[in-house]
Amino acid sequence: MLPLTDQTPHYHPERQLAPHIEWSDSGEASEHVVQFYESDSFLINALSNYIAAGLGADDACIVIATPSHRAGLERRLSDLGVDHRAAHRSGRLLMLDAAQTLSKFMVGDEPDPKRFAKLMGRLIARAGSNVRHMRAFGEMVALLHVEGKSGAAIRLEELWNELQSETTVPFSLFCGYAMSSFAEHLRSDVFNEICHCHSRVLPDESYSALAAPDARLLAISLLQQKAASLEAEIAERKRVEDQLRIANQRLDDFIGVAGHELRTPLTSSKLSLQLAGRGLACMAKALTALPDFPGDLAVEFERLGTLVHRTLGQIDRQQRLIDDMLDLSRIQAGKLELRLAARDLGHVALEAVEEQRSLHPSRDIRVSLPEDSDAVVLCIDADRIAQVVTNLLSNALKYSPEDQPVTVRVATDGSSASVRVEDSGRGLSPEEQEHLWSRFYRVPTMAVQYGSGIGLGLGLYISKTILELHGGQVGIESVVGQGSTFWFTLPLPGAADN
Ligand code: ADP
């Protein structure tokens, strides 16, 4: 900023552009001033000047602020030579805690007009009994705004305005809002409304602290330029976001179409191969029974049989990937539907475990079920829940050493049922855990320790969606070097009513 002062050649003292506020001229006026600020010290300075001028003019002053701002005010008043203790004793200075005062008239997320009028009316009647004018500083509105309750903050500003117009002792009101609390551009409408609740709006220190009018004109020009470039940037960002949305939509459509196109021929290939495999097995059985059947041909039959079996296994894996793509496409279109029925979670989990045991005979897969299996009867889509258990379990197998066991625990705790899948893999850091449930995410440095490495990074995303549709939750407990436990919970029937 150029150091324009009254010494500079272009200085024009006649330009009265938003002159510095003189707190002493609040006089009789029932002003409602809002001061925006960047630093607490600037607010405390402005507030101290406001209160010091009030006490100097024999006004009664009420300060409703946070503990740190009240402490800052007392320190600053002392620096200014104002005896705030004496003012306090004589009833001229009343200090209240903003959060506590707020709690006395808030009902839910809204200020209650009657409670507010009663509480503030009593305060004003007490403080203003022997004075011609009063001053109040209120920070409750700012607290509400920071908590994300901007509507309630605006309502409270209006209640203050109503109170100002109704009280017999005129009083001016001073509010402060941190400029950073309006940083999100989407809140410009809130900012506008808050400004309109006040009779005077004071910009933050980047403007208010400038003394010379020319410096202020320059500051306004710079702010206008900044606003213009920000608006252009927002428009550009919106354009890019729109393009991204369209590209994402195309990708989702493509995944859906590709999934269908791939699945159909794969299903018929699988069927043909199964038939060929069965035919081969029959032929081998019949021919090898012949007395003069050559031994090397029998070996060849066996080799072909193994080939068919292996290829069928590969088709199964590809089918699972394609099914994930189709599920993703259904989720994106909001068409993943559940077929709910009363089923025992323990049985569903056990069936999924048995399937994995048969596919991975070399692995030690342990199961722990609750003793009373009736306790885990839930209203679920059993196929989908089995899909989740299978996904967690196959991940546990894939990302842990072959010689280490994997454990599946089913339990209940009175309000929910849970399934925990524990492995002794390398574990995941907090940063890696953060992205796990996003679609297409695969931990870049996570090596597959057992079996095939294929995966699209969709399993956990789909699992999370399935559980959310059931009203359940998912999570992970993991420490690098100590393995991982992936868990999910499902509400027990009637738990929500309790
Ligand atoms: P994928 O098909 O790639 O396994 P998932 O969504 O199931 O997709 O898993 C996403 C990623 O999370 C995996 O690629 C892997 O990096 C990590 N992951 C999942 N389960 C485990 C586990 N038990 N231990 C370590 N990493 C895991």
PDB file of C-alpha atoms in Angstrom, residues 239-473:
ATOM      1  CA  ARG A 239     -16.736 -23.939 -15.911  1.00  0.00           C
ATOM      2  CA  VAL A 240     -14.030 -26.507 -15.084  1.00  0.00           C
ATOM      3  CA  GLU A 241     -16.297 -28.153 -12.489  1.00  0.00           C
ATOM      4  CA  ASP A 242     -19.088 -28.427 -15.072  1.00  0.00           C
ATOM      5  CA  GLN A 243     -16.671 -30.015 -17.540  1.00  0.00           C
ATOM      6  CA  LEU A 244     -15.492 -32.403 -14.842  1.00  0.00           C
ATOM      7  CA  ARG A 245     -19.066 -33.337 -14.020  1.00  0.00           C
ATOM      8  CA  ILE A 246     -19.780 -34.064 -17.680  1.00  0.00           C
ATOM      9  CA  ALA A 247     -16.555 -36.097 -18.010  1.00  0.00           C
ATOM     10  CA  ASN A 248     -17.459 -38.046 -14.842  1.00  0.00           C
ATOM     11  CA  GLN A 249     -20.933 -38.709 -16.190  1.00  0.00           C
ATOM     12  CA  ARG A 250     -19.433 -39.990 -19.460  1.00  0.00           C
ATOM     13  CA  LEU A 251     -17.049 -42.222 -17.515  1.00  0.00           C
ATOM     14  CA  ASP A 252     -19.934 -43.631 -15.450  1.00  0.00           C
ATOM     15  CA  ASP A 253     -21.970 -44.245 -18.609  1.00  0.00           C
ATOM     16  CA  PHE A 254     -18.971 -45.869 -20.263  1.00  0.00           C
ATOM     17  CA  ILE A 255     -18.362 -48.152 -17.271  1.00  0.00           C
ATOM     18  CA  GLY A 256     -22.015 -49.229 -17.292  1.00  0.00           C
ATOM     19  CA  VAL A 257     -22.056 -49.957 -21.030  1.00  0.00           C
ATOM     20  CA  ALA A 258     -18.612 -51.627 -21.025  1.00  0.00           C
ATOM     21  CA  GLY A 259     -19.677 -53.782 -18.057  1.00  0.00           C
ATOM     22  CA  HIS A 260     -22.769 -55.049 -19.863  1.00  0.00           C
ATOM     23  CA  GLU A 261     -20.918 -55.565 -23.156  1.00  0.00           C
ATOM     24  CA  LEU A 262     -18.155 -57.537 -21.449  1.00  0.00           C
ATOM     25  CA  ARG A 263     -20.366 -59.599 -19.180  1.00  0.00           C
ATOM     26  CA  THR A 264     -22.650 -61.101 -21.823  1.00  0.00           C
ATOM     27  CA  PRO A 265     -19.964 -62.781 -24.014  1.00  0.00           C
ATOM     28  CA  LEU A 266     -18.017 -63.750 -20.899  1.00  0.00           C
ATOM     29  CA  THR A 267     -21.043 -65.558 -19.478  1.00  0.00           C
ATOM     30  CA  SER A 268     -21.556 -67.531 -22.706  1.00  0.00           C
ATOM     31  CA  SER A 269     -17.798 -68.261 -22.959  1.00  0.00           C
ATOM     32  CA  LYS A 270     -17.928 -69.608 -19.420  1.00  0.00           C
ATOM     33  CA  LEU A 271     -20.929 -71.772 -20.256  1.00  0.00           C
ATOM     34  CA  SER A 272     -19.249 -73.151 -23.395  1.00  0.00           C
ATOM     35  CA  LEU A 273     -16.035 -73.820 -21.536  1.00  0.00           C
ATOM     36  CA  GLN A 274     -17.909 -75.619 -18.756  1.00  0.00           C
ATOM     37  CA  LEU A 275     -19.593 -77.811 -21.380  1.00  0.00           C
ATOM     38  CA  ALA A 276     -16.273 -78.443 -23.123  1.00  0.00           C
ATOM     39  CA  GLY A 277     -14.698 -79.318 -19.769  1.00  0.00           C
ATOM     40  CA  ARG A 278     -17.479 -81.773 -18.943  1.00  0.00           C
ATOM     41  CA  GLY A 279     -17.246 -83.323 -22.442  1.00  0.00           C
ATOM     42  CA  LEU A 280     -13.496 -83.635 -22.074  1.00  0.00           C
ATOM     43  CA  ALA A 281     -13.856 -85.319 -18.696  1.00  0.00           C
ATOM     44  CA  CYS A 282     -16.436 -87.824 -20.110  1.00  0.00           C
ATOM     45  CA  MET A 283     -14.243 -88.551 -23.112  1.00  0.00           C
ATOM     46  CA  ALA A 284     -11.181 -89.021 -20.935  1.00  0.00           C
ATOM     47  CA  LYS A 285     -13.075 -91.379 -18.639  1.00  0.00           C
ATOM     48  CA  ALA A 286     -14.424 -93.474 -21.538  1.00  0.00           C
ATOM     49  CA  LEU A 287     -11.175 -93.590 -23.518  1.00  0.00           C
ATOM     50  CA  THR A 288      -8.785 -94.199 -20.653  1.00  0.00           C
ATOM     51  CA  ALA A 289     -10.916 -97.234 -19.753  1.00  0.00           C
ATOM     52  CA  LEU A 290      -9.917 -98.851 -23.072  1.00  0.00           C
ATOM     53  CA  PRO A 291      -7.202-101.488 -22.562  1.00  0.00           C
ATOM     54  CA  ASP A 292      -4.796-100.203 -25.213  1.00  0.00           C
ATOM     55  CA  PHE A 293      -5.238 -96.470 -24.500  1.00  0.00           C
ATOM     56  CA  PRO A 294      -1.819 -94.785 -24.767  1.00  0.00           C
ATOM     57  CA  GLY A 295      -0.540 -93.410 -21.437  1.00  0.00           C
ATOM     58  CA  ASP A 296       0.870 -90.163 -22.908  1.00  0.00           C
ATOM     59  CA  LEU A 297      -2.598 -89.355 -24.290  1.00  0.00           C
ATOM     60  CA  ALA A 298      -4.026 -89.760 -20.772  1.00  0.00           C
ATOM     61  CA  VAL A 299      -1.474 -87.193 -19.565  1.00  0.00           C
ATOM     62  CA  GLU A 300      -2.574 -84.879 -22.366  1.00  0.00           C
ATOM     63  CA  PHE A 301      -6.246 -85.225 -21.302  1.00  0.00           C
ATOM     64  CA  GLU A 302      -5.269 -84.297 -17.763  1.00  0.00           C
ATOM     65  CA  ARG A 303      -3.300 -81.274 -19.002  1.00  0.00           C
ATOM     66  CA  LEU A 304      -6.302 -80.080 -21.037  1.00  0.00           C
ATOM     67  CA  GLY A 305      -8.592 -80.585 -18.013  1.00  0.00           C
ATOM     68  CA  THR A 306      -6.290 -78.442 -15.840  1.00  0.00           C
ATOM     69  CA  LEU A 307      -6.212 -75.786 -18.556  1.00  0.00           C
ATOM     70  CA  VAL A 308     -10.018 -75.664 -18.697  1.00  0.00           C
ATOM     71  CA  HIS A 309     -10.216 -75.455 -14.890  1.00  0.00           C
ATOM     72  CA  ARG A 310      -7.649 -72.641 -14.729  1.00  0.00           C
ATOM     73  CA  THR A 311      -9.344 -70.696 -17.521  1.00  0.00           C
ATOM     74  CA  LEU A 312     -12.712 -71.014 -15.716  1.00  0.00           C
ATOM     75  CA  GLY A 313     -11.034 -69.583 -12.608  1.00  0.00           C
ATOM     76  CA  GLN A 314      -9.752 -66.630 -14.633  1.00  0.00           C
ATOM     77  CA  ILE A 315     -13.217 -66.058 -16.093  1.00  0.00           C
ATOM     78  CA  ASP A 316     -14.636 -66.023 -12.536  1.00  0.00           C
ATOM     79  CA  ARG A 317     -12.141 -63.354 -11.511  1.00  0.00           C
ATOM     80  CA  GLN A 318     -12.947 -61.272 -14.580  1.00  0.00           C
ATOM     81  CA  GLN A 319     -16.647 -61.688 -13.858  1.00  0.00           C
ATOM     82  CA  ARG A 320     -16.109 -60.336 -10.356  1.00  0.00           C
ATOM     83  CA  LEU A 321     -14.325 -57.277 -11.767  1.00  0.00           C
ATOM     84  CA  ILE A 322     -17.117 -56.703 -14.274  1.00  0.00           C
ATOM     85  CA  ASP A 323     -19.710 -57.128 -11.511  1.00  0.00           C
ATOM     86  CA  ASP A 324     -17.887 -54.418  -9.541  1.00  0.00           C
ATOM     87  CA  MET A 325     -18.064 -52.130 -12.602  1.00  0.00           C
ATOM     88  CA  LEU A 326     -21.790 -52.818 -12.933  1.00  0.00           C
ATOM     89  CA  ASP A 327     -22.356 -52.200  -9.210  1.00  0.00           C
ATOM     90  CA  LEU A 328     -20.477 -48.918  -9.485  1.00  0.00           C
ATOM     91  CA  SER A 329     -22.660 -47.918 -12.396  1.00  0.00           C
ATOM     92  CA  ARG A 330     -25.819 -48.800 -10.375  1.00  0.00           C
ATOM     93  CA  ILE A 331     -24.560 -46.801  -7.375  1.00  0.00           C
ATOM     94  CA  GLN A 332     -23.811 -43.743  -9.505  1.00  0.00           C
ATOM     95  CA  ALA A 333     -27.289 -43.963 -11.020  1.00  0.00           C
ATOM     96  CA  GLY A 334     -28.860 -44.454  -7.553  1.00  0.00           C
ATOM     97  CA  LYS A 335     -30.145 -47.849  -8.671  1.00  0.00           C
ATOM     98  CA  LEU A 336     -28.450 -50.210  -6.256  1.00  0.00           C
ATOM     99  CA  GLU A 337     -31.432 -51.819  -4.606  1.00  0.00           C
ATOM    100  CA  LEU A 338     -31.593 -54.171  -1.653  1.00  0.00           C
ATOM    101  CA  ARG A 339     -33.719 -57.308  -1.399  1.00  0.00           C
ATOM    102  CA  LEU A 340     -34.316 -57.366   2.336  1.00  0.00           C
ATOM    103  CA  ALA A 341     -35.288 -60.427   4.344  1.00  0.00           C
ATOM    104  CA  ALA A 342     -34.738 -61.696   7.889  1.00  0.00           C
ATOM    105  CA  ARG A 343     -31.424 -63.570   7.872  1.00  0.00           C
ATOM    106  CA  ASP A 344     -28.872 -64.691  10.419  1.00  0.00           C
ATOM    107  CA  LEU A 345     -25.739 -62.605   9.971  1.00  0.00           C
ATOM    108  CA  GLY A 346     -23.635 -65.427  11.429  1.00  0.00           C
ATOM    109  CA  HIS A 347     -24.814 -67.867   8.743  1.00  0.00           C
ATOM    110  CA  VAL A 348     -24.333 -65.343   5.963  1.00  0.00           C
ATOM    111  CA  ALA A 349     -20.768 -64.634   7.130  1.00  0.00           C
ATOM    112  CA  LEU A 350     -20.041 -68.354   7.549  1.00  0.00           C
ATOM    113  CA  GLU A 351     -21.210 -69.133   3.996  1.00  0.00           C
ATOM    114  CA  ALA A 352     -18.908 -66.438   2.631  1.00  0.00           C
ATOM    115  CA  VAL A 353     -16.043 -67.855   4.703  1.00  0.00           C
ATOM    116  CA  GLU A 354     -16.710 -71.425   3.464  1.00  0.00           C
ATOM    117  CA  GLU A 355     -16.583 -70.224  -0.135  1.00  0.00           C
ATOM    118  CA  GLN A 356     -13.215 -68.544   0.458  1.00  0.00           C
ATOM    119  CA  ARG A 357     -11.935 -71.635   2.302  1.00  0.00           C
ATOM    120  CA  SER A 358     -12.750 -73.793  -0.729  1.00  0.00           C
ATOM    121  CA  LEU A 359     -11.088 -71.301  -3.081  1.00  0.00           C
ATOM    122  CA  HIS A 360      -8.006 -70.948  -0.864  1.00  0.00           C
ATOM    123  CA  PRO A 361      -7.425 -74.329   0.813  1.00  0.00           C
ATOM    124  CA  SER A 362      -3.893 -73.350   1.829  1.00  0.00           C
ATOM    125  CA  ARG A 363      -5.134 -70.451   3.992  1.00  0.00           C
ATOM    126  CA  ASP A 364      -6.068 -70.617   7.664  1.00  0.00           C
ATOM    127  CA  ILE A 365      -9.404 -68.760   7.886  1.00  0.00           C
ATOM    128  CA  ARG A 366     -10.790 -68.686  11.445  1.00  0.00           C
ATOM    129  CA  VAL A 367     -14.318 -67.795  12.442  1.00  0.00           C
ATOM    130  CA  SER A 368     -15.764 -66.646  15.733  1.00  0.00           C
ATOM    131  CA  LEU A 369     -19.575 -66.520  16.016  1.00  0.00           C
ATOM    132  CA  PRO A 370     -21.767 -65.433  18.929  1.00  0.00           C
ATOM    133  CA  GLU A 371     -22.971 -68.340  21.030  1.00  0.00           C
ATOM    134  CA  ASP A 372     -26.656 -67.488  20.641  1.00  0.00           C
ATOM    135  CA  SER A 373     -27.048 -67.310  16.858  1.00  0.00           C
ATOM    136  CA  ASP A 374     -30.687 -66.108  17.190  1.00  0.00           C
ATOM    137  CA  ALA A 375     -29.365 -62.826  18.473  1.00  0.00           C
ATOM    138  CA  VAL A 376     -27.996 -61.920  15.037  1.00  0.00           C
ATOM    139  CA  VAL A 377     -31.140 -62.229  12.946  1.00  0.00           C
ATOM    140  CA  LEU A 378     -31.324 -59.041  10.926  1.00  0.00           C
ATOM    141  CA  CYS A 379     -33.315 -57.619   8.067  1.00  0.00           C
ATOM    142  CA  ILE A 380     -30.645 -57.627   5.352  1.00  0.00           C
ATOM    143  CA  ASP A 381     -29.929 -58.330   1.718  1.00  0.00           C
ATOM    144  CA  ALA A 382     -27.996 -61.537   2.402  1.00  0.00           C
ATOM    145  CA  ASP A 383     -26.293 -61.634  -1.038  1.00  0.00           C
ATOM    146  CA  ARG A 384     -25.072 -58.074  -0.657  1.00  0.00           C
ATOM    147  CA  ILE A 385     -23.832 -58.587   2.909  1.00  0.00           C
ATOM    148  CA  ALA A 386     -22.081 -61.776   1.763  1.00  0.00           C
ATOM    149  CA  GLN A 387     -20.490 -59.675  -0.993  1.00  0.00           C
ATOM    150  CA  VAL A 388     -19.137 -57.272   1.666  1.00  0.00           C
ATOM    151  CA  VAL A 389     -17.758 -60.109   3.840  1.00  0.00           C
ATOM    152  CA  THR A 390     -16.200 -61.701   0.741  1.00  0.00           C
ATOM    153  CA  ASN A 391     -14.593 -58.429  -0.241  1.00  0.00           C
ATOM    154  CA  LEU A 392     -13.107 -57.774   3.209  1.00  0.00           C
ATOM    155  CA  LEU A 393     -12.010 -61.374   3.551  1.00  0.00           C
ATOM    156  CA  SER A 394     -10.429 -61.640   0.094  1.00  0.00           C
ATOM    157  CA  ASN A 395      -8.584 -58.356   0.742  1.00  0.00           C
ATOM    158  CA  ALA A 396      -7.346 -59.713   4.079  1.00  0.00           C
ATOM    159  CA  LEU A 397      -6.072 -62.825   2.289  1.00  0.00           C
ATOM    160  CA  LYS A 398      -4.577 -60.847  -0.599  1.00  0.00           C
ATOM    161  CA  TYR A 399      -2.680 -58.341   1.562  1.00  0.00           C
ATOM    162  CA  SER A 400      -1.318 -60.697   4.244  1.00  0.00           C
ATOM    163  CA  PRO A 401       1.287 -63.504   4.090  1.00  0.00           C
ATOM    164  CA  GLU A 402       0.072 -66.967   3.130  1.00  0.00           C
ATOM    165  CA  ASP A 403       1.313 -68.531   6.382  1.00  0.00           C
ATOM    166  CA  GLN A 404      -0.659 -66.109   8.577  1.00  0.00           C
ATOM    167  CA  PRO A 405      -4.260 -66.736   9.676  1.00  0.00           C
ATOM    168  CA  VAL A 406      -7.169 -64.402   8.922  1.00  0.00           C
ATOM    169  CA  THR A 407     -10.021 -64.179  11.426  1.00  0.00           C
ATOM    170  CA  VAL A 408     -13.680 -63.264  10.911  1.00  0.00           C
ATOM    171  CA  ARG A 409     -15.581 -62.325  14.097  1.00  0.00           C
ATOM    172  CA  VAL A 410     -19.329 -61.855  14.275  1.00  0.00           C
ATOM    173  CA  ALA A 411     -20.668 -60.266  17.471  1.00  0.00           C
ATOM    174  CA  THR A 412     -23.521 -58.204  18.920  1.00  0.00           C
ATOM    175  CA  ASP A 413     -23.552 -55.515  21.578  1.00  0.00           C
ATOM    176  CA  GLY A 414     -27.237 -54.938  22.264  1.00  0.00           C
ATOM    177  CA  SER A 415     -27.781 -52.170  19.725  1.00  0.00           C
ATOM    178  CA  SER A 416     -25.863 -53.445  16.715  1.00  0.00           C
ATOM    179  CA  ALA A 417     -24.278 -56.507  15.167  1.00  0.00           C
ATOM    180  CA  SER A 418     -20.720 -56.353  13.919  1.00  0.00           C
ATOM    181  CA  VAL A 419     -18.392 -58.270  11.642  1.00  0.00           C
ATOM    182  CA  ARG A 420     -14.629 -57.798  12.031  1.00  0.00           C
ATOM    183  CA  VAL A 421     -12.069 -59.166   9.580  1.00  0.00           C
ATOM    184  CA  GLU A 422      -8.566 -59.272  11.059  1.00  0.00           C
ATOM    185  CA  ASP A 423      -5.325 -59.836   9.158  1.00  0.00           C
ATOM    186  CA  SER A 424      -1.603 -59.740   9.907  1.00  0.00           C
ATOM    187  CA  GLY A 425      -0.647 -57.785   6.785  1.00  0.00           C
ATOM    188  CA  ARG A 426       1.539 -54.718   6.653  1.00  0.00           C
ATOM    189  CA  GLY A 427      -1.215 -52.435   7.995  1.00  0.00           C
ATOM    190  CA  LEU A 428      -2.177 -48.968   6.775  1.00  0.00           C
ATOM    191  CA  SER A 429      -1.034 -45.504   7.864  1.00  0.00           C
ATOM    192  CA  PRO A 430      -3.662 -42.872   8.849  1.00  0.00           C
ATOM    193  CA  GLU A 431      -3.091 -41.070   5.494  1.00  0.00           C
ATOM    194  CA  GLU A 432      -3.697 -44.300   3.539  1.00  0.00           C
ATOM    195  CA  GLN A 433      -6.802 -45.071   5.606  1.00  0.00           C
ATOM    196  CA  GLU A 434      -8.271 -41.659   4.771  1.00  0.00           C
ATOM    197  CA  HIS A 435      -8.841 -42.506   1.076  1.00  0.00           C
ATOM    198  CA  LEU A 436      -9.609 -46.229   1.337  1.00  0.00           C
ATOM    199  CA  TRP A 437     -13.368 -45.931   0.886  1.00  0.00           C
ATOM    200  CA  SER A 438     -13.194 -43.738  -2.246  1.00  0.00           C
ATOM    201  CA  ARG A 439     -13.867 -45.308  -5.607  1.00  0.00           C
ATOM    202  CA  PHE A 440     -10.830 -46.419  -7.667  1.00  0.00           C
ATOM    203  CA  TYR A 441      -8.457 -45.866  -4.749  1.00  0.00           C
ATOM    204  CA  ARG A 442      -5.654 -48.401  -4.348  1.00  0.00           C
ATOM    205  CA  VAL A 443      -2.837 -47.824  -1.859  1.00  0.00           C
ATOM    206  CA  PRO A 444       0.068 -47.159  -4.250  1.00  0.00           C
ATOM    207  CA  THR A 445       2.721 -48.967  -2.206  1.00  0.00           C
ATOM    208  CA  MET A 446       0.566 -51.880  -1.013  1.00  0.00           C
ATOM    209  CA  ALA A 447       2.044 -55.121  -2.371  1.00  0.00           C
ATOM    210  CA  VAL A 448      -0.189 -58.119  -2.913  1.00  0.00           C
ATOM    211  CA  GLN A 449       1.227 -60.876  -0.701  1.00  0.00           C
ATOM    212  CA  TYR A 450      -0.918 -63.763  -1.817  1.00  0.00           C
ATOM    213  CA  GLY A 451      -2.828 -64.714  -4.992  1.00  0.00           C
ATOM    214  CA  SER A 452      -3.726 -62.462  -7.862  1.00  0.00           C
ATOM    215  CA  GLY A 453      -3.086 -58.730  -7.909  1.00  0.00           C
ATOM    216  CA  ILE A 454      -6.037 -57.708 -10.013  1.00  0.00           C
ATOM    217  CA  GLY A 455      -8.396 -55.162  -8.496  1.00  0.00           C
ATOM    218  CA  LEU A 456     -10.009 -51.922  -9.552  1.00  0.00           C
ATOM    219  CA  GLY A 457     -10.103 -50.224  -6.155  1.00  0.00           C
ATOM    220  CA  LEU A 458     -13.889 -50.549  -6.091  1.00  0.00           C
ATOM    221  CA  GLY A 459     -14.565 -53.258  -3.499  1.00  0.00           C
ATOM    222  CA  LEU A 460     -14.407 -51.060  -0.386  1.00  0.00           C
ATOM    223  CA  TYR A 461     -16.389 -48.261  -2.032  1.00  0.00           C
ATOM    224  CA  ILE A 462     -19.144 -50.707  -2.996  1.00  0.00           C
ATOM    225  CA  SER A 463     -19.043 -52.333   0.472  1.00  0.00           C
ATOM    226  CA  LYS A 464     -19.439 -48.966   2.169  1.00  0.00           C
ATOM    227  CA  THR A 465     -22.384 -48.078  -0.056  1.00  0.00           C
ATOM    228  CA  ILE A 466     -24.090 -51.426   0.628  1.00  0.00           C
ATOM    229  CA  LEU A 467     -23.695 -50.919   4.381  1.00  0.00           C
ATOM    230  CA  GLU A 468     -24.928 -47.349   4.261  1.00  0.00           C
ATOM    231  CA  LEU A 469     -28.023 -48.539   2.412  1.00  0.00           C
ATOM    232  CA  HIS A 470     -28.553 -50.940   5.344  1.00  0.00           C
ATOM    233  CA  GLY A 471     -28.137 -48.101   7.861  1.00  0.00           C
ATOM    234  CA  GLY A 472     -24.811 -49.613   8.949  1.00  0.00           C
ATOM    235  CA  GLN A 473     -21.290 -48.297   9.297  1.00  0.00           C
TER     236      GLN A 473
END
